[in-house]
Amino acid sequence: MPIERDSLTRFLLNRAHVRGALVRLGETWRDIAERTAYPPAVADQLAQCTAASALFTASLKIKGRVSIQLRGDASVRRLFAECTTEGTLRAIAHFDAPVPESLHPADYGDKAMLAITIENEAVKGREPQRYQGMVGLQADSLSEAFEGYFRQSEQLPTRILLFSRGDEVAGMLIQQLPEKHCKPEDWRRAQMLFDTLRPEELFDLAPEDILYRLFHEESVRVLETKPLCFACSCNRERVENALISLGRTEIEETLADTGDITVHCDFCGQAYRFTAEQGLSLFWPKSAPAPNDRLH
């Protein structure tokens, strides 16, 4: 049976009261990476962030999305990765050449920050609920940086391993169950087993085989395996809100110079065009909307 290259597997270690997730990205990551010519070091860091965003959705109990953002003041200015509970991912990086041949969190600058945002899906016309945690980016690897985030911001003991190989990326997470009492010796045992994971296993073995090899004595149970894919969450409404946030004066000045406004999504390349009437109507009463005009 061929190994699924784009999937997220959730599992539970019943004996240790630990939950976990395993992610692999192949075509999904290639769909993201091919849209921009990233230096290898930037691509490696962005791939790991993308895999991590998928891992972090495993603990969400309602529909929503998790985004990871790394902001630096050196050659890499921003990494952003997002995964929804429906299994769609997108990611982008902003950087200034030249970029070092290899990158570590310390290379993002002294003021670098890591932010993780959880956004719950809007219900019955209400605004979506957002929660954001932010910590300084001080670690030797992204895996350690994410572990530090959960330790500082969530007070939730967590272990994470992330690996990239060519145009694939994979990772695994284990985490104490917040509602259960995990004995110190159980957590130590789970970590010892976790640390025996080899990168090639994540890429070459089926999730069930990996979990059995690592945790068969912990009564491991697979909860769910779902497919993942690239998809962009941009839409015209979001673009309209972004234009509104710029203010009427700036929109009027832009329309006076160009006659219309076209916004391109950096993630997927989709273009959204606004005529002068449509641009100005963003500031009209909601009872008088202008027709949409989406470019393909």
Short mmCIF file of C-alpha atoms in Angstrom, two decimals:
data_model
loop_
_atom_site.label_atom_id
_atom_site.label_comp_id
_atom_site.label_asym_id
_atom_site.label_seq_id
_atom_site.Cartn_x
_atom_site.Cartn_y
_atom_site.Cartn_z
CA MET A 1 0.00 0.00 0.00
CA PRO A 2 1.46 3.42 -0.97
CA ILE A 3 2.27 5.78 1.89
CA GLU A 4 0.04 8.86 2.11
CA ARG A 5 2.37 11.84 1.68
CA ASP A 6 -0.08 14.55 2.66
CA SER A 7 -1.85 13.67 5.87
CA LEU A 8 -2.28 14.45 9.56
CA THR A 9 -2.67 11.59 12.02
CA ARG A 10 -3.94 12.18 15.56
CA PHE A 11 -3.20 9.62 18.24
CA LEU A 12 -3.48 8.98 21.96
CA LEU A 13 -1.14 7.25 24.40
CA ASN A 14 -3.72 5.90 26.84
CA ARG A 15 -1.29 4.62 29.42
CA ALA A 16 0.67 7.88 29.70
CA HIS A 17 -2.27 10.31 29.24
CA VAL A 18 -0.50 11.93 26.30
CA ARG A 19 -1.91 13.05 22.97
CA GLY A 20 -0.01 13.47 19.75
CA ALA A 21 -0.03 14.12 16.03
CA LEU A 22 2.06 13.12 13.04
CA VAL A 23 2.19 15.10 9.81
CA ARG A 24 3.67 14.54 6.37
CA LEU A 25 3.62 16.97 3.46
CA GLY A 26 4.70 16.21 -0.08
CA GLU A 27 2.60 17.64 -2.89
CA THR A 28 1.06 20.14 -0.48
CA TRP A 29 4.43 21.63 0.36
CA ARG A 30 5.49 21.62 -3.29
CA ASP A 31 2.31 23.53 -4.22
CA ILE A 32 3.25 26.18 -1.66
CA ALA A 33 6.97 26.37 -2.44
CA GLU A 34 6.67 26.59 -6.23
CA ARG A 35 4.88 29.95 -6.07
CA THR A 36 8.00 31.82 -4.95
CA ALA A 37 11.71 31.21 -5.57
CA TYR A 38 12.85 30.80 -1.97
CA PRO A 39 16.51 30.37 -1.01
CA PRO A 40 17.02 26.81 0.33
CA ALA A 41 17.45 27.96 3.94
CA VAL A 42 14.23 30.02 3.83
CA ALA A 43 12.34 27.15 2.18
CA ASP A 44 13.52 24.77 4.91
CA GLN A 45 12.34 27.06 7.71
CA LEU A 46 9.01 27.77 6.00
CA ALA A 47 8.45 24.05 5.38
CA GLN A 48 8.94 23.32 9.07
CA CYS A 49 6.54 26.11 10.05
CA THR A 50 3.96 24.74 7.63
CA ALA A 51 4.21 21.25 9.10
CA ALA A 52 3.99 22.68 12.62
CA SER A 53 0.81 24.61 11.79
CA ALA A 54 -0.82 21.33 10.80
CA LEU A 55 0.34 19.64 14.01
CA PHE A 56 -1.12 22.43 16.12
CA THR A 57 -4.61 22.04 14.62
CA ALA A 58 -4.77 18.51 16.01
CA SER A 59 -5.85 19.79 19.44
CA LEU A 60 -8.60 22.13 18.19
CA LYS A 61 -12.06 20.91 19.13
CA ILE A 62 -14.08 23.26 16.91
CA LYS A 63 -13.68 24.51 13.35
CA GLY A 64 -11.04 27.14 12.86
CA ARG A 65 -7.45 27.75 11.88
CA VAL A 66 -4.00 28.00 13.42
CA SER A 67 -1.40 30.40 12.10
CA ILE A 68 2.28 30.65 12.96
CA GLN A 69 4.18 33.87 12.43
CA LEU A 70 7.88 34.48 12.93
CA ARG A 71 8.98 38.11 12.71
CA GLY A 72 12.63 39.08 12.55
CA ASP A 73 14.80 42.14 12.04
CA ALA A 74 17.51 40.45 9.95
CA SER A 75 17.52 38.93 6.46
CA VAL A 76 14.32 36.96 7.12
CA ARG A 77 11.63 39.46 8.02
CA ARG A 78 8.58 37.21 8.25
CA LEU A 79 7.51 33.60 8.00
CA PHE A 80 3.80 32.84 8.01
CA ALA A 81 2.07 29.44 7.86
CA GLU A 82 -1.59 28.60 8.35
CA CYS A 83 -3.60 25.40 8.59
CA THR A 84 -7.35 25.00 8.94
CA THR A 85 -9.18 22.22 10.74
CA GLU A 86 -10.49 21.22 7.31
CA GLY A 87 -6.94 20.32 6.29
CA THR A 88 -5.98 23.19 4.00
CA LEU A 89 -2.62 24.92 4.29
CA ARG A 90 -0.90 28.01 2.96
CA ALA A 91 2.39 29.72 3.77
CA ILE A 92 4.64 32.59 2.70
CA ALA A 93 7.99 34.12 3.59
CA HIS A 94 9.39 37.64 3.25
CA PHE A 95 13.15 38.05 3.18
CA ASP A 96 15.97 40.27 1.98
CA ALA A 97 18.87 38.81 0.04
CA PRO A 98 21.44 37.64 0.77
CA VAL A 99 20.24 34.93 3.12
CA PRO A 100 22.66 32.70 5.06
CA GLU A 101 23.15 29.19 3.72
CA SER A 102 21.60 27.81 6.90
CA LEU A 103 19.12 29.46 9.25
CA HIS A 104 18.43 29.08 12.94
CA PRO A 105 16.13 31.10 15.23
CA ALA A 106 19.12 33.14 16.42
CA ASP A 107 19.58 34.39 12.83
CA TYR A 108 16.24 36.24 12.92
CA GLY A 109 17.68 39.01 15.07
CA ASP A 110 17.67 40.06 18.72
CA LYS A 111 14.08 41.31 18.58
CA ALA A 112 12.62 38.30 16.77
CA MET A 113 9.21 37.09 17.94
CA LEU A 114 7.13 33.95 17.54
CA ALA A 115 3.34 34.35 17.50
CA ILE A 116 0.74 31.61 17.27
CA THR A 117 -2.86 32.59 16.59
CA ILE A 118 -5.94 30.42 16.96
CA GLU A 119 -9.03 31.66 15.16
CA ASN A 120 -12.39 29.97 15.66
CA GLU A 121 -14.83 29.98 12.78
CA ALA A 122 -17.52 32.67 12.94
CA VAL A 123 -20.88 31.33 14.10
CA LYS A 124 -24.29 32.78 13.20
CA GLY A 125 -22.96 36.07 11.88
CA ARG A 126 -20.68 36.73 14.85
CA GLU A 127 -17.10 37.83 14.45
CA PRO A 128 -14.57 34.99 14.66
CA GLN A 129 -12.88 34.63 18.03
CA ARG A 130 -9.09 34.96 18.08
CA TYR A 131 -6.49 34.04 20.65
CA GLN A 132 -2.83 34.90 20.18
CA GLY A 133 0.22 33.98 22.21
CA MET A 134 3.60 35.61 21.63
CA VAL A 135 7.09 34.82 22.89
CA GLY A 136 10.64 35.80 22.03
CA LEU A 137 12.36 33.63 19.45
CA GLN A 138 15.22 32.24 21.49
CA ALA A 139 16.14 28.65 20.66
CA ASP A 140 18.61 26.58 18.65
CA SER A 141 15.93 25.15 16.33
CA LEU A 142 12.32 25.75 15.35
CA SER A 143 11.30 22.60 17.19
CA GLU A 144 12.80 24.00 20.40
CA ALA A 145 11.21 27.39 19.74
CA PHE A 146 7.75 25.82 19.48
CA GLU A 147 8.35 23.74 22.60
CA GLY A 148 9.33 26.93 24.40
CA TYR A 149 6.14 28.62 23.24
CA PHE A 150 3.95 25.91 24.76
CA ARG A 151 6.00 25.96 27.95
CA GLN A 152 5.80 29.74 28.37
CA SER A 153 2.47 30.68 26.84
CA GLU A 154 0.35 27.58 27.41
CA GLN A 155 2.10 25.95 30.41
CA LEU A 156 1.61 22.67 28.56
CA PRO A 157 4.57 20.25 28.37
CA THR A 158 5.11 19.51 24.67
CA ARG A 159 7.73 17.85 22.50
CA ILE A 160 8.06 18.51 18.77
CA LEU A 161 10.31 17.12 16.04
CA LEU A 162 10.38 18.60 12.53
CA PHE A 163 12.38 17.32 9.56
CA SER A 164 12.63 18.28 5.89
CA ARG A 165 13.99 16.07 3.13
CA GLY A 166 14.21 17.45 -0.39
CA ASP A 167 10.72 18.65 -1.28
CA GLU A 168 9.05 16.88 1.64
CA VAL A 169 8.59 17.84 5.27
CA ALA A 170 7.35 15.84 8.25
CA GLY A 171 6.93 16.20 11.98
CA MET A 172 5.55 14.74 15.17
CA LEU A 173 4.19 16.23 18.39
CA ILE A 174 3.39 14.75 21.77
CA GLN A 175 1.72 16.72 24.53
CA GLN A 176 0.35 16.09 28.00
CA LEU A 177 -3.42 16.01 28.08
CA PRO A 178 -4.50 19.22 29.84
CA GLU A 179 -7.53 17.60 31.46
CA LYS A 180 -5.66 14.52 32.73
CA HIS A 181 -3.04 14.06 35.42
CA CYS A 182 0.10 12.86 33.68
CA LYS A 183 2.55 11.43 36.19
CA PRO A 184 6.14 12.71 35.82
CA GLU A 185 7.42 9.19 35.18
CA ASP A 186 4.82 8.66 32.43
CA TRP A 187 5.86 11.88 30.67
CA ARG A 188 9.54 11.00 30.98
CA ARG A 189 8.88 7.57 29.47
CA ALA A 190 6.88 9.04 26.58
CA GLN A 191 9.69 11.50 25.85
CA MET A 192 12.34 8.77 25.90
CA LEU A 193 10.39 6.79 23.33
CA PHE A 194 9.73 9.93 21.29
CA ASP A 195 13.45 10.70 21.16
CA THR A 196 14.14 7.38 19.40
CA LEU A 197 12.25 8.60 16.33
CA ARG A 198 14.50 8.71 13.26
CA PRO A 199 13.86 11.20 10.42
CA GLU A 200 13.74 8.50 7.75
CA GLU A 201 10.93 6.74 9.62
CA LEU A 202 8.67 9.77 9.29
CA PHE A 203 9.14 9.76 5.53
CA ASP A 204 9.35 6.06 4.72
CA LEU A 205 6.97 4.26 7.12
CA ALA A 206 3.20 4.35 7.40
CA PRO A 207 1.93 6.35 10.41
CA GLU A 208 0.54 3.21 12.06
CA ASP A 209 3.92 1.45 11.76
CA ILE A 210 5.75 4.45 13.25
CA LEU A 211 3.37 4.70 16.18
CA TYR A 212 3.50 0.98 16.90
CA ARG A 213 7.29 0.96 16.79
CA LEU A 214 7.51 3.90 19.19
CA PHE A 215 4.58 3.49 21.54
CA HIS A 216 3.16 -0.05 21.39
CA GLU A 217 3.72 -0.44 25.16
CA GLU A 218 1.77 2.79 25.84
CA SER A 219 -1.55 1.49 24.44
CA VAL A 220 -1.30 3.82 21.46
CA ARG A 221 -4.55 4.46 19.62
CA VAL A 222 -4.98 6.22 16.28
CA LEU A 223 -7.87 8.67 16.52
CA GLU A 224 -8.00 10.02 12.98
CA THR A 225 -6.02 10.36 9.78
CA LYS A 226 -7.13 13.07 7.38
CA PRO A 227 -5.76 14.34 4.07
CA LEU A 228 -4.07 17.71 3.73
CA CYS A 229 -3.76 20.00 0.72
CA PHE A 230 -2.82 23.51 -0.33
CA ALA A 231 -5.70 25.98 -0.52
CA CYS A 232 -5.90 29.70 0.01
CA SER A 233 -8.46 31.28 2.32
CA CYS A 234 -8.45 34.61 0.54
CA ASN A 235 -11.79 35.96 -0.65
CA ARG A 236 -13.27 39.21 -1.82
CA GLU A 237 -14.76 40.07 1.56
CA ARG A 238 -11.35 39.85 3.23
CA VAL A 239 -9.83 42.07 0.55
CA GLU A 240 -12.65 44.58 0.98
CA ASN A 241 -12.00 44.70 4.73
CA ALA A 242 -8.31 45.28 4.08
CA LEU A 243 -9.10 48.18 1.75
CA ILE A 244 -11.54 49.67 4.26
CA SER A 245 -8.82 49.57 6.91
CA LEU A 246 -6.68 51.82 4.67
CA GLY A 247 -9.29 54.57 4.95
CA ARG A 248 -11.40 56.45 2.43
CA THR A 249 -8.80 59.14 1.74
CA GLU A 250 -6.13 56.69 0.63
CA ILE A 251 -8.58 54.74 -1.53
CA GLU A 252 -9.79 57.94 -3.21
CA GLU A 253 -6.20 59.04 -3.90
CA THR A 254 -5.35 55.65 -5.41
CA LEU A 255 -8.42 55.66 -7.62
CA ALA A 256 -7.62 59.19 -8.77
CA ASP A 257 -4.20 57.97 -9.94
CA THR A 258 -5.09 54.56 -11.39
CA GLY A 259 -8.84 54.55 -12.09
CA ASP A 260 -9.29 51.17 -10.40
CA ILE A 261 -7.67 48.95 -7.77
CA THR A 262 -6.36 45.43 -8.27
CA VAL A 263 -5.17 43.42 -5.29
CA HIS A 264 -3.15 40.24 -5.78
CA CYS A 265 -3.04 37.54 -3.11
CA ASP A 266 0.58 36.73 -2.28
CA PHE A 267 -0.34 33.18 -1.30
CA CYS A 268 -2.16 31.98 -4.44
CA GLY A 269 -1.89 34.79 -7.02
CA GLN A 270 -5.64 35.40 -7.22
CA ALA A 271 -6.46 38.94 -8.39
CA TYR A 272 -9.35 41.01 -7.06
CA ARG A 273 -10.33 44.05 -9.15
CA PHE A 274 -12.33 47.03 -7.91
CA THR A 275 -13.65 49.69 -10.26
CA ALA A 276 -13.81 53.27 -9.00
CA GLU A 277 -17.47 52.79 -8.10
CA GLN A 278 -16.78 49.55 -6.27
CA GLY A 279 -13.84 51.04 -4.38
CA LEU A 280 -15.82 54.06 -3.21
CA SER A 281 -18.87 51.94 -2.37
CA LEU A 282 -16.85 50.22 0.36
CA PHE A 283 -17.49 53.35 2.42
CA TRP A 284 -21.18 53.62 1.53
CA PRO A 285 -24.00 52.29 3.72
CA LYS A 286 -24.24 48.51 3.58
CA SER A 287 -27.67 48.77 1.99
CA ALA A 288 -26.09 49.86 -1.28
CA PRO A 289 -23.38 47.35 -2.23
CA ALA A 290 -21.60 47.48 -5.55
CA PRO A 291 -21.39 44.44 -7.81
CA ASN A 292 -18.32 42.20 -7.50
CA ASP A 293 -15.78 41.80 -10.27
CA ARG A 294 -13.29 39.00 -9.70
CA LEU A 295 -10.48 38.33 -12.14
CA HIS A 296 -9.51 34.76 -13.01
#
